[in-house]
């Protein structure tokens, strides 16, 4: 964000004030301890404007005066300012198929508390009531007043109408047209932003994970479903309604199995966690030798990934087949978006090279060389916590600028 000059842009005064405030706040956050004069110099804002904004930030508790700095040129010593990370807090929520996680973080994004519990099946109202209760409980445990909550980011494995805060469809949760925002909004009284898990994971990996510094990134999330998060020019691309990136429900030639979305032959039916487990079970039932056979408990994707890592031929073949299917679909995405980096995340991203190697080979083979040869393809670095972490980071972004400018400005 750049400072706004009202004479040049003719910007609305209230919006201009909020943008300048967020520019000053951001600088104090990055460069503290810092003086008012240094802020004026760095932002090119007029000194009286900076002073008025800083007074406001000090009044609101976001910034503290922490003492005097060294004098320069014999004048009065400047008062140094510091960002108060405990001035406000945000919450990131991951509603997963198996577990629901609530994470509380301070205004710098440092985690101060979390609660985690099993996700009740097919009862969205219960899930959302639990989330609201867990947010309050996590604040209490962390010794923070709930009044300091600024924004909540929620991620759900499904199609999200971002503007309405509604989950249109989450087949693996059994949700259809679930209003995620309203129950949380009315319980917690702060803005609530709802995204797809692939989108929040993409933000987490681009900010703190394997994609740090990468502005054009595609994240392929392979778990119980298959989703895609797209960052273009450093911004999350989710289309006008919020559902962009539903690669998992693109039809694969020759695939016929009925999908949870209502169609048949979706990528998700050949290359998600349950499809891989089913393929292993079929092969074992047909007599294929494998270290996975003879297990008394139901197989999981983790079992198959572990067997592949230990060199089991069947596990390597099954993950390789899934990797090739995902790579086939991803090659279209690479031609269309031409990202610098493709990150593979979710339960199957954790399977590593046995899945990602064949996926990479398929992209190199099938995408245009001009796009396919330059895209790096890597496993997620943040692992199973990246969904909730991305929700925290989005809530922080919104609480800082978007919320103040768009909702209050
Ligand atoms: Zn589908």
JSON list of C-alpha atoms and ligand atoms in Angstrom, two decimals, residues 169 171 246-251 257-269, ligand 1:
[
{"chain": "A", "resi": 169, "resn": "UNK", "atom": "CA", "xyz": [-21.04, -27.31, -1.08]},
{"chain": "A", "resi": 171, "resn": "UNK", "atom": "CA", "xyz": [-19.19, -32.87, -0.10]},
{"chain": "A", "resi": 246, "resn": "UNK", "atom": "CA", "xyz": [-12.19, -26.10, -8.47]},
{"chain": "A", "resi": 247, "resn": "UNK", "atom": "CA", "xyz": [-9.87, -28.35, -10.46]},
{"chain": "A", "resi": 248, "resn": "UNK", "atom": "CA", "xyz": [-11.01, -31.37, -8.44]},
{"chain": "A", "resi": 249, "resn": "UNK", "atom": "CA", "xyz": [-14.37, -31.28, -10.20]},
{"chain": "A", "resi": 250, "resn": "UNK", "atom": "CA", "xyz": [-13.02, -31.14, -13.75]},
{"chain": "A", "resi": 251, "resn": "UNK", "atom": "CA", "xyz": [-13.91, -34.29, -15.67]},
{"chain": "A", "resi": 257, "resn": "UNK", "atom": "CA", "xyz": [-17.13, -42.99, -10.90]},
{"chain": "A", "resi": 258, "resn": "UNK", "atom": "CA", "xyz": [-19.85, -40.88, -9.32]},
{"chain": "A", "resi": 259, "resn": "UNK", "atom": "CA", "xyz": [-18.45, -37.85, -7.46]},
{"chain": "A", "resi": 260, "resn": "UNK", "atom": "CA", "xyz": [-19.75, -36.31, -4.22]},
{"chain": "A", "resi": 261, "resn": "UNK", "atom": "CA", "xyz": [-20.52, -33.13, -6.19]},
{"chain": "A", "resi": 262, "resn": "UNK", "atom": "CA", "xyz": [-23.23, -34.91, -8.21]},
{"chain": "A", "resi": 263, "resn": "UNK", "atom": "CA", "xyz": [-21.27, -35.31, -11.47]},
{"chain": "A", "resi": 264, "resn": "UNK", "atom": "CA", "xyz": [-19.25, -38.32, -12.60]},
{"chain": "A", "resi": 265, "resn": "UNK", "atom": "CA", "xyz": [-15.60, -38.84, -13.49]},
{"chain": "A", "resi": 266, "resn": "UNK", "atom": "CA", "xyz": [-14.18, -35.83, -11.60]},
{"chain": "A", "resi": 267, "resn": "UNK", "atom": "CA", "xyz": [-10.42, -35.68, -10.97]},
{"chain": "A", "resi": 268, "resn": "UNK", "atom": "CA", "xyz": [-11.26, -36.00, -7.28]},
{"chain": "A", "resi": 269, "resn": "UNK", "atom": "CA", "xyz": [-12.71, -39.49, -7.87]},
{"chain": "B", "resi": 1, "resn": "LIG", "atom": "ZN1", "xyz": [-17.02, -33.67, -8.60]}
]
